[in-house]
């Protein structure tokens, strides 16, 4: 069980397995109603709905075998979504404080000695930077130093764990983006390692060192942003080319091994396209996300949320789908994302008042 929980919980932003395997807990202890203002912006409406789903107002949980576990990864996804939408800052502050609790941060990052997880450390470092917190003393951990200690001679950021090494392209990309924002910058060897993992078709794989290089839309979306941020423009452009070549007719993107579009993958790919200046393809992705958003004809409790796919809204994966969709709806690159200036309250989707007779 511990190994399985860590495998699922430490995946970086594109936690597609979690979207179906571990439903988020959002109903039992939902955030009380807060003052809010109506908005017509899809990203802000989605983030406002997401803020109101936080358990006890400060975190998310996921269920496995009937037991709810704290979900630090999804909570970080929400923090990034709040910053991208420039809204729900009070909720983001509470979630950030929750992430800094010793029991929460230790359970996510490991103890730093026998257990230390590269993807989780990179993801948390990025969120702390986005929030404007001190990353060298967050929850008692020097996050940049911890992450740099996990770099192997090859340049790969790897886990140190009795459960094995689950590090992958998600964590490598997030590490480069986060460390680029530190005074020491992103290590050249780590940049080279990610760049050298590119498949012959221009995309990037999730897992390193496989016999066959299989490009993945989620991994490519993050790698493109990481390489652009660290000056590897040609590699990033090739990845963008792969993404545009694998965009579905509806404007969305499918997960590896699937053909139908989903909000998680589309959110990340659309963010990468906008970040890389591919505005035509980005607008197609944006439109596909808007079509998945629950509008004024939906029940008031779900308005603003984004469905995982065209089959309809599912509360079990709605929080994760919405958090990652916001990144595409907003389009702000991870490399420059900031919570500065975000409005404090969670917005609601602006809908016309019911007709009276």
Short mmCIF file of C-alpha atoms in Angstrom, two decimals:
data_model
loop_
_atom_site.label_atom_id
_atom_site.label_comp_id
_atom_site.label_asym_id
_atom_site.label_seq_id
_atom_site.Cartn_x
_atom_site.Cartn_y
_atom_site.Cartn_z
CA UNK A 1 0.00 0.00 0.00
CA UNK A 2 2.68 2.67 0.80
CA UNK A 3 4.38 2.08 -2.54
CA UNK A 4 1.10 2.35 -4.43
CA UNK A 5 0.10 5.51 -2.59
CA UNK A 6 3.45 7.10 -3.40
CA UNK A 7 3.31 6.07 -7.04
CA UNK A 8 -0.08 7.68 -7.47
CA UNK A 9 0.42 10.65 -5.19
CA UNK A 10 3.76 11.86 -6.49
CA UNK A 11 2.94 12.09 -10.17
CA UNK A 12 3.49 15.64 -11.31
CA UNK A 13 0.75 17.87 -12.73
CA UNK A 14 -0.62 15.41 -15.33
CA UNK A 15 -1.97 12.87 -12.83
CA UNK A 16 -4.16 11.13 -15.37
CA UNK A 17 -4.17 7.82 -13.53
CA UNK A 18 -5.51 9.62 -10.49
CA UNK A 19 -8.25 11.20 -12.53
CA UNK A 20 -9.91 7.82 -12.82
CA UNK A 21 -8.38 5.72 -10.05
CA UNK A 22 -8.62 8.05 -7.07
CA UNK A 23 -11.70 10.26 -6.97
CA UNK A 24 -11.19 13.54 -5.16
CA UNK A 25 -13.13 14.13 -1.96
CA UNK A 26 -14.98 17.42 -2.31
CA UNK A 27 -18.36 17.04 -0.68
CA UNK A 28 -17.95 15.92 2.91
CA UNK A 29 -16.26 19.06 4.27
CA UNK A 30 -16.71 21.58 1.47
CA UNK A 31 -15.66 25.19 2.04
CA UNK A 32 -18.41 27.40 3.48
CA UNK A 33 -19.85 30.02 1.15
CA UNK A 34 -17.61 33.06 0.78
CA UNK A 35 -18.26 36.51 -0.68
CA UNK A 36 -17.70 36.32 -4.42
CA UNK A 37 -18.35 38.29 -7.56
CA UNK A 38 -19.78 37.05 -10.85
CA UNK A 39 -17.39 36.57 -13.75
CA UNK A 40 -17.70 35.72 -17.42
CA UNK A 41 -14.09 34.55 -17.65
CA UNK A 42 -13.95 30.76 -18.02
CA UNK A 43 -10.67 30.43 -16.11
CA UNK A 44 -11.86 32.49 -13.14
CA UNK A 45 -15.24 30.73 -12.99
CA UNK A 46 -13.49 27.36 -13.00
CA UNK A 47 -11.05 28.40 -10.27
CA UNK A 48 -13.87 29.79 -8.16
CA UNK A 49 -15.73 26.48 -8.33
CA UNK A 50 -12.50 24.67 -7.46
CA UNK A 51 -11.92 26.85 -4.39
CA UNK A 52 -15.34 25.96 -3.06
CA UNK A 53 -14.52 22.24 -3.25
CA UNK A 54 -11.54 22.35 -0.88
CA UNK A 55 -11.93 20.00 2.06
CA UNK A 56 -12.03 22.05 5.28
CA UNK A 57 -11.20 25.04 3.11
CA UNK A 58 -7.54 24.22 2.62
CA UNK A 59 -6.84 20.93 0.82
CA UNK A 60 -8.07 18.06 -1.30
CA UNK A 61 -8.30 14.39 -0.49
CA UNK A 62 -8.50 11.25 -2.64
CA UNK A 63 -10.14 7.96 -1.82
CA UNK A 64 -8.52 4.54 -2.11
CA UNK A 65 -10.30 1.39 -0.92
CA UNK A 66 -12.85 3.52 0.90
CA UNK A 67 -10.27 5.54 2.84
CA UNK A 68 -9.60 9.24 2.24
CA UNK A 69 -5.96 10.34 2.05
CA UNK A 70 -4.59 13.87 1.84
CA UNK A 71 -3.85 14.72 -1.77
CA UNK A 72 -0.97 17.19 -1.79
CA UNK A 73 -0.52 16.90 -5.55
CA UNK A 74 -4.09 17.93 -6.35
CA UNK A 75 -3.91 20.67 -3.74
CA UNK A 76 -0.84 22.06 -5.53
CA UNK A 77 -2.68 21.82 -8.85
CA UNK A 78 -5.38 24.02 -7.30
CA UNK A 79 -2.83 26.55 -6.00
CA UNK A 80 -1.39 26.85 -9.52
CA UNK A 81 -4.89 27.18 -10.98
CA UNK A 82 -5.78 29.99 -8.56
CA UNK A 83 -2.65 31.89 -9.60
CA UNK A 84 -3.27 31.30 -13.30
CA UNK A 85 -6.82 32.66 -13.01
CA UNK A 86 -5.67 35.56 -10.78
CA UNK A 87 -8.46 34.75 -8.33
CA UNK A 88 -9.31 32.83 -5.16
CA UNK A 89 -6.19 34.08 -3.41
CA UNK A 90 -7.55 33.50 0.09
CA UNK A 91 -8.14 29.84 -0.73
CA UNK A 92 -4.65 29.61 -2.23
CA UNK A 93 -3.12 31.07 0.94
CA UNK A 94 -4.92 28.55 3.13
CA UNK A 95 -3.88 25.68 0.88
CA UNK A 96 -0.27 26.85 0.92
CA UNK A 97 -0.29 27.00 4.71
CA UNK A 98 -1.70 23.46 4.79
CA UNK A 99 1.10 22.24 2.51
CA UNK A 100 3.68 23.68 4.93
CA UNK A 101 2.43 21.61 7.88
CA UNK A 102 5.16 19.15 9.01
CA UNK A 103 2.94 16.08 8.65
CA UNK A 104 1.73 17.17 5.23
CA UNK A 105 5.04 18.17 3.70
CA UNK A 106 6.86 15.18 5.19
CA UNK A 107 4.29 12.78 3.83
CA UNK A 108 4.64 14.28 0.38
CA UNK A 109 8.38 14.88 0.03
CA UNK A 110 9.74 12.12 2.26
CA UNK A 111 12.08 12.67 5.19
CA UNK A 112 14.88 13.92 2.96
CA UNK A 113 17.28 11.18 3.97
CA UNK A 114 16.07 7.65 3.29
CA UNK A 115 13.03 8.91 1.41
CA UNK A 116 13.12 11.88 -0.98
CA UNK A 117 10.96 12.27 -4.07
CA UNK A 118 12.09 14.34 -7.03
CA UNK A 119 8.75 15.00 -8.75
CA UNK A 120 6.99 16.01 -5.55
CA UNK A 121 9.85 18.29 -4.50
CA UNK A 122 9.92 20.01 -7.89
CA UNK A 123 6.17 20.48 -7.97
CA UNK A 124 6.02 21.92 -4.46
CA UNK A 125 8.99 24.20 -5.15
CA UNK A 126 7.20 25.66 -8.16
CA UNK A 127 4.02 26.27 -6.16
CA UNK A 128 5.95 27.98 -3.36
CA UNK A 129 7.68 30.23 -5.89
CA UNK A 130 4.36 31.07 -7.54
CA UNK A 131 2.96 32.02 -4.14
CA UNK A 132 5.93 34.26 -3.36
CA UNK A 133 6.92 32.26 -0.28
CA UNK A 134 10.51 31.57 0.79
CA UNK A 135 11.45 28.27 -0.91
CA UNK A 136 14.60 27.83 1.17
CA UNK A 137 12.60 27.56 4.40
CA UNK A 138 9.16 26.26 3.51
CA UNK A 139 7.74 24.00 6.17
CA UNK A 140 11.28 23.68 7.54
CA UNK A 141 12.66 22.41 4.21
CA UNK A 142 15.13 24.06 1.84
CA UNK A 143 13.32 22.99 -1.31
CA UNK A 144 15.92 24.06 -3.91
CA UNK A 145 18.71 22.36 -1.98
CA UNK A 146 16.64 19.20 -1.51
CA UNK A 147 15.85 19.07 -5.21
CA UNK A 148 19.44 19.66 -6.29
CA UNK A 149 20.56 16.84 -4.00
CA UNK A 150 18.41 14.47 -6.07
CA UNK A 151 20.20 15.19 -9.35
CA UNK A 152 22.24 12.22 -10.54
CA UNK A 153 25.48 12.58 -12.56
CA UNK A 154 23.47 12.00 -15.74
CA UNK A 155 21.43 15.11 -15.01
CA UNK A 156 18.29 13.19 -14.14
CA UNK A 157 16.42 14.09 -10.96
CA UNK A 158 15.76 10.75 -9.29
CA UNK A 159 13.92 9.48 -6.23
CA UNK A 160 15.80 8.20 -3.23
CA UNK A 161 13.45 5.57 -1.82
CA UNK A 162 13.06 2.03 -0.61
CA UNK A 163 10.05 1.80 -2.91
CA UNK A 164 12.05 2.38 -6.07
CA UNK A 165 12.62 5.29 -8.44
CA UNK A 166 9.39 6.65 -9.94
CA UNK A 167 10.92 9.84 -11.34
CA UNK A 168 9.91 10.71 -14.89
CA UNK A 169 9.66 13.48 -17.47
CA UNK A 170 6.95 15.29 -15.51
CA UNK A 171 9.23 15.78 -12.53
CA UNK A 172 12.29 16.53 -14.68
CA UNK A 173 10.41 19.28 -16.50
CA UNK A 174 8.98 20.79 -13.33
CA UNK A 175 12.43 20.71 -11.75
CA UNK A 176 13.92 22.72 -14.61
CA UNK A 177 11.08 25.25 -14.52
CA UNK A 178 11.29 25.65 -10.75
CA UNK A 179 15.09 25.80 -10.50
CA UNK A 180 15.27 28.29 -13.37
CA UNK A 181 13.42 30.64 -11.01
CA UNK A 182 16.10 30.29 -8.30
CA UNK A 183 19.37 32.27 -8.11
CA UNK A 184 21.37 29.19 -9.09
CA UNK A 185 19.30 28.52 -12.21
CA UNK A 186 18.59 25.17 -13.83
CA UNK A 187 21.62 22.84 -14.02
CA UNK A 188 22.91 22.47 -17.58
CA UNK A 189 23.26 18.71 -17.22
CA UNK A 190 19.61 18.43 -16.19
CA UNK A 191 18.52 20.51 -19.17
CA UNK A 192 20.60 18.34 -21.49
CA UNK A 193 19.11 15.18 -19.99
CA UNK A 194 15.55 16.29 -20.75
CA UNK A 195 16.49 17.58 -24.21
CA UNK A 196 18.21 14.30 -25.06
CA UNK A 197 15.10 12.31 -24.10
CA UNK A 198 13.16 13.75 -27.05
CA UNK A 199 11.75 11.13 -29.39
CA UNK A 200 12.57 11.14 -33.09
CA UNK A 201 9.08 12.47 -33.89
CA UNK A 202 9.62 15.58 -31.73
CA UNK A 203 7.51 14.58 -28.75
CA UNK A 204 8.67 13.51 -25.29
CA UNK A 205 8.03 10.30 -23.38
CA UNK A 206 6.78 10.03 -19.80
CA UNK A 207 9.31 7.38 -18.78
CA UNK A 208 13.02 7.55 -19.47
CA UNK A 209 15.20 4.77 -20.81
CA UNK A 210 12.51 2.71 -22.53
CA UNK A 211 13.36 0.47 -25.48
CA UNK A 212 10.88 2.38 -27.63
CA UNK A 213 10.51 6.14 -27.29
CA UNK A 214 6.76 6.80 -27.11
CA UNK A 215 5.74 10.46 -27.23
CA UNK A 216 3.08 11.57 -24.75
CA UNK A 217 1.02 14.76 -24.92
CA UNK A 218 1.17 15.51 -21.19
CA UNK A 219 4.91 14.95 -20.97
CA UNK A 220 5.50 16.95 -24.16
CA UNK A 221 3.45 19.89 -22.90
CA UNK A 222 5.59 20.17 -19.77
CA UNK A 223 8.90 19.46 -21.51
CA UNK A 224 8.21 22.16 -24.09
CA UNK A 225 7.72 24.74 -21.35
CA UNK A 226 10.80 23.60 -19.46
CA UNK A 227 13.06 23.68 -22.52
CA UNK A 228 11.74 27.05 -23.69
CA UNK A 229 12.40 28.47 -20.23
CA UNK A 230 15.97 27.18 -20.26
CA UNK A 231 16.89 28.38 -23.73
CA UNK A 232 16.49 25.19 -25.77
CA UNK A 233 14.23 26.81 -28.36
CA UNK A 234 14.75 24.33 -31.19
CA UNK A 235 13.87 21.37 -28.99
CA UNK A 236 10.83 23.23 -27.63
CA UNK A 237 9.63 24.13 -31.12
CA UNK A 238 9.92 20.52 -32.25
CA UNK A 239 7.78 19.51 -29.29
CA UNK A 240 5.21 22.16 -30.17
CA UNK A 241 5.14 20.79 -33.69
CA UNK A 242 4.42 17.33 -32.35
CA UNK A 243 1.57 18.70 -30.22
CA UNK A 244 -0.08 20.53 -33.11
CA UNK A 245 0.20 17.38 -35.20
CA UNK A 246 -1.62 15.37 -32.53
CA UNK A 247 -4.46 17.77 -31.81
CA UNK A 248 -7.87 16.15 -32.24
CA UNK A 249 -10.50 17.50 -34.59
CA UNK A 250 -12.43 18.90 -31.61
CA UNK A 251 -9.38 20.95 -30.61
CA UNK A 252 -8.56 18.81 -27.59
CA UNK A 253 -5.84 16.30 -26.81
CA UNK A 254 -5.98 12.67 -25.73
CA UNK A 255 -4.02 10.86 -23.07
CA UNK A 256 -1.49 8.22 -24.06
CA UNK A 257 -3.20 5.15 -25.48
CA UNK A 258 -6.53 6.96 -25.91
CA UNK A 259 -8.16 8.74 -28.82
CA UNK A 260 -10.78 10.97 -27.19
CA UNK A 261 -9.93 14.37 -25.77
CA UNK A 262 -9.82 14.99 -22.03
CA UNK A 263 -9.60 18.22 -20.04
CA UNK A 264 -6.42 17.31 -18.16
CA UNK A 265 -4.27 16.70 -21.21
CA UNK A 266 -5.95 19.48 -23.18
CA UNK A 267 -5.34 21.97 -20.37
CA UNK A 268 -1.61 21.29 -20.29
CA UNK A 269 -1.21 21.12 -24.07
CA UNK A 270 -3.15 24.35 -24.57
CA UNK A 271 -1.03 26.12 -21.97
CA UNK A 272 2.11 24.95 -23.81
CA UNK A 273 0.74 26.08 -27.18
CA UNK A 274 -0.12 29.55 -25.93
CA UNK A 275 3.22 29.77 -24.13
CA UNK A 276 5.03 28.85 -27.34
CA UNK A 277 3.16 31.31 -29.54
CA UNK A 278 1.04 28.70 -31.35
CA UNK A 279 -2.09 30.81 -30.93
CA UNK A 280 -4.24 29.19 -33.62
CA UNK A 281 -3.86 25.72 -32.11
CA UNK A 282 -4.08 27.23 -28.63
CA UNK A 283 -7.42 28.83 -29.37
CA UNK A 284 -8.75 25.50 -30.64
CA UNK A 285 -7.69 23.88 -27.38
CA UNK A 286 -9.21 26.74 -25.38
CA UNK A 287 -12.51 26.35 -27.20
CA UNK A 288 -12.60 22.62 -26.51
CA UNK A 289 -12.11 23.29 -22.79
CA UNK A 290 -14.90 25.88 -22.74
CA UNK A 291 -17.24 23.30 -24.26
CA UNK A 292 -16.51 20.99 -21.33
CA UNK A 293 -17.23 23.71 -18.77
CA UNK A 294 -20.51 23.53 -16.90
CA UNK A 295 -22.51 26.62 -17.79
CA UNK A 296 -25.62 28.39 -16.62
CA UNK A 297 -27.89 25.51 -17.65
CA UNK A 298 -26.10 23.22 -15.16
CA UNK A 299 -27.01 22.88 -11.49
CA UNK A 300 -25.75 25.91 -9.52
CA UNK A 301 -23.41 23.70 -7.46
CA UNK A 302 -21.34 22.68 -10.50
CA UNK A 303 -21.40 25.85 -12.61
CA UNK A 304 -17.86 26.74 -13.66
CA UNK A 305 -16.48 23.23 -13.20
CA UNK A 306 -14.89 21.46 -16.17
CA UNK A 307 -15.83 17.91 -17.08
CA UNK A 308 -13.03 15.43 -17.71
CA UNK A 309 -14.45 14.56 -21.13
CA UNK A 310 -17.52 14.83 -23.32
CA UNK A 311 -19.38 12.09 -21.46
CA UNK A 312 -20.44 14.66 -18.87
CA UNK A 313 -19.46 16.00 -15.48
CA UNK A 314 -18.29 13.43 -12.92
CA UNK A 315 -17.75 14.65 -9.33
CA UNK A 316 -15.13 11.95 -8.84
CA UNK A 317 -12.66 13.51 -11.28
CA UNK A 318 -14.08 17.00 -11.63
CA UNK A 319 -11.64 18.75 -9.31
CA UNK A 320 -8.58 17.34 -11.04
CA UNK A 321 -9.97 18.03 -14.50
CA UNK A 322 -10.91 21.58 -13.56
CA UNK A 323 -7.55 22.40 -11.97
CA UNK A 324 -5.59 21.38 -15.04
CA UNK A 325 -8.13 22.88 -17.45
CA UNK A 326 -7.62 26.29 -15.83
CA UNK A 327 -3.98 26.26 -16.95
CA UNK A 328 -5.10 26.06 -20.57
CA UNK A 329 -7.98 28.49 -20.13
CA UNK A 330 -5.60 31.08 -18.68
CA UNK A 331 -2.63 30.27 -20.93
CA UNK A 332 0.03 31.71 -18.61
CA UNK A 333 3.35 29.79 -18.83
CA UNK A 334 4.47 27.92 -15.72
CA UNK A 335 7.82 29.70 -16.00
CA UNK A 336 6.26 33.11 -15.32
CA UNK A 337 3.18 32.14 -13.30
CA UNK A 338 2.67 34.32 -10.22
CA UNK A 339 -0.04 34.81 -7.61
CA UNK A 340 0.77 38.51 -7.31
CA UNK A 341 -2.31 40.64 -7.79
CA UNK A 342 -4.80 37.77 -7.58
CA UNK A 343 -8.24 38.73 -6.30
CA UNK A 344 -9.00 37.33 -2.84
CA UNK A 345 -12.46 35.80 -3.31
CA UNK A 346 -13.53 32.84 -5.44
CA UNK A 347 -15.66 34.09 -8.36
CA UNK A 348 -18.89 32.55 -9.51
CA UNK A 349 -20.03 32.10 -13.09
CA UNK A 350 -22.17 35.07 -14.14
CA UNK A 351 -25.62 33.82 -15.11
CA UNK A 352 -28.81 35.73 -15.85
CA UNK A 353 -31.35 35.89 -13.04
CA UNK A 354 -34.22 33.42 -13.32
CA UNK A 355 -37.21 34.82 -15.11
CA UNK A 356 -40.07 35.83 -12.83
CA UNK A 357 -43.74 35.62 -13.70
#
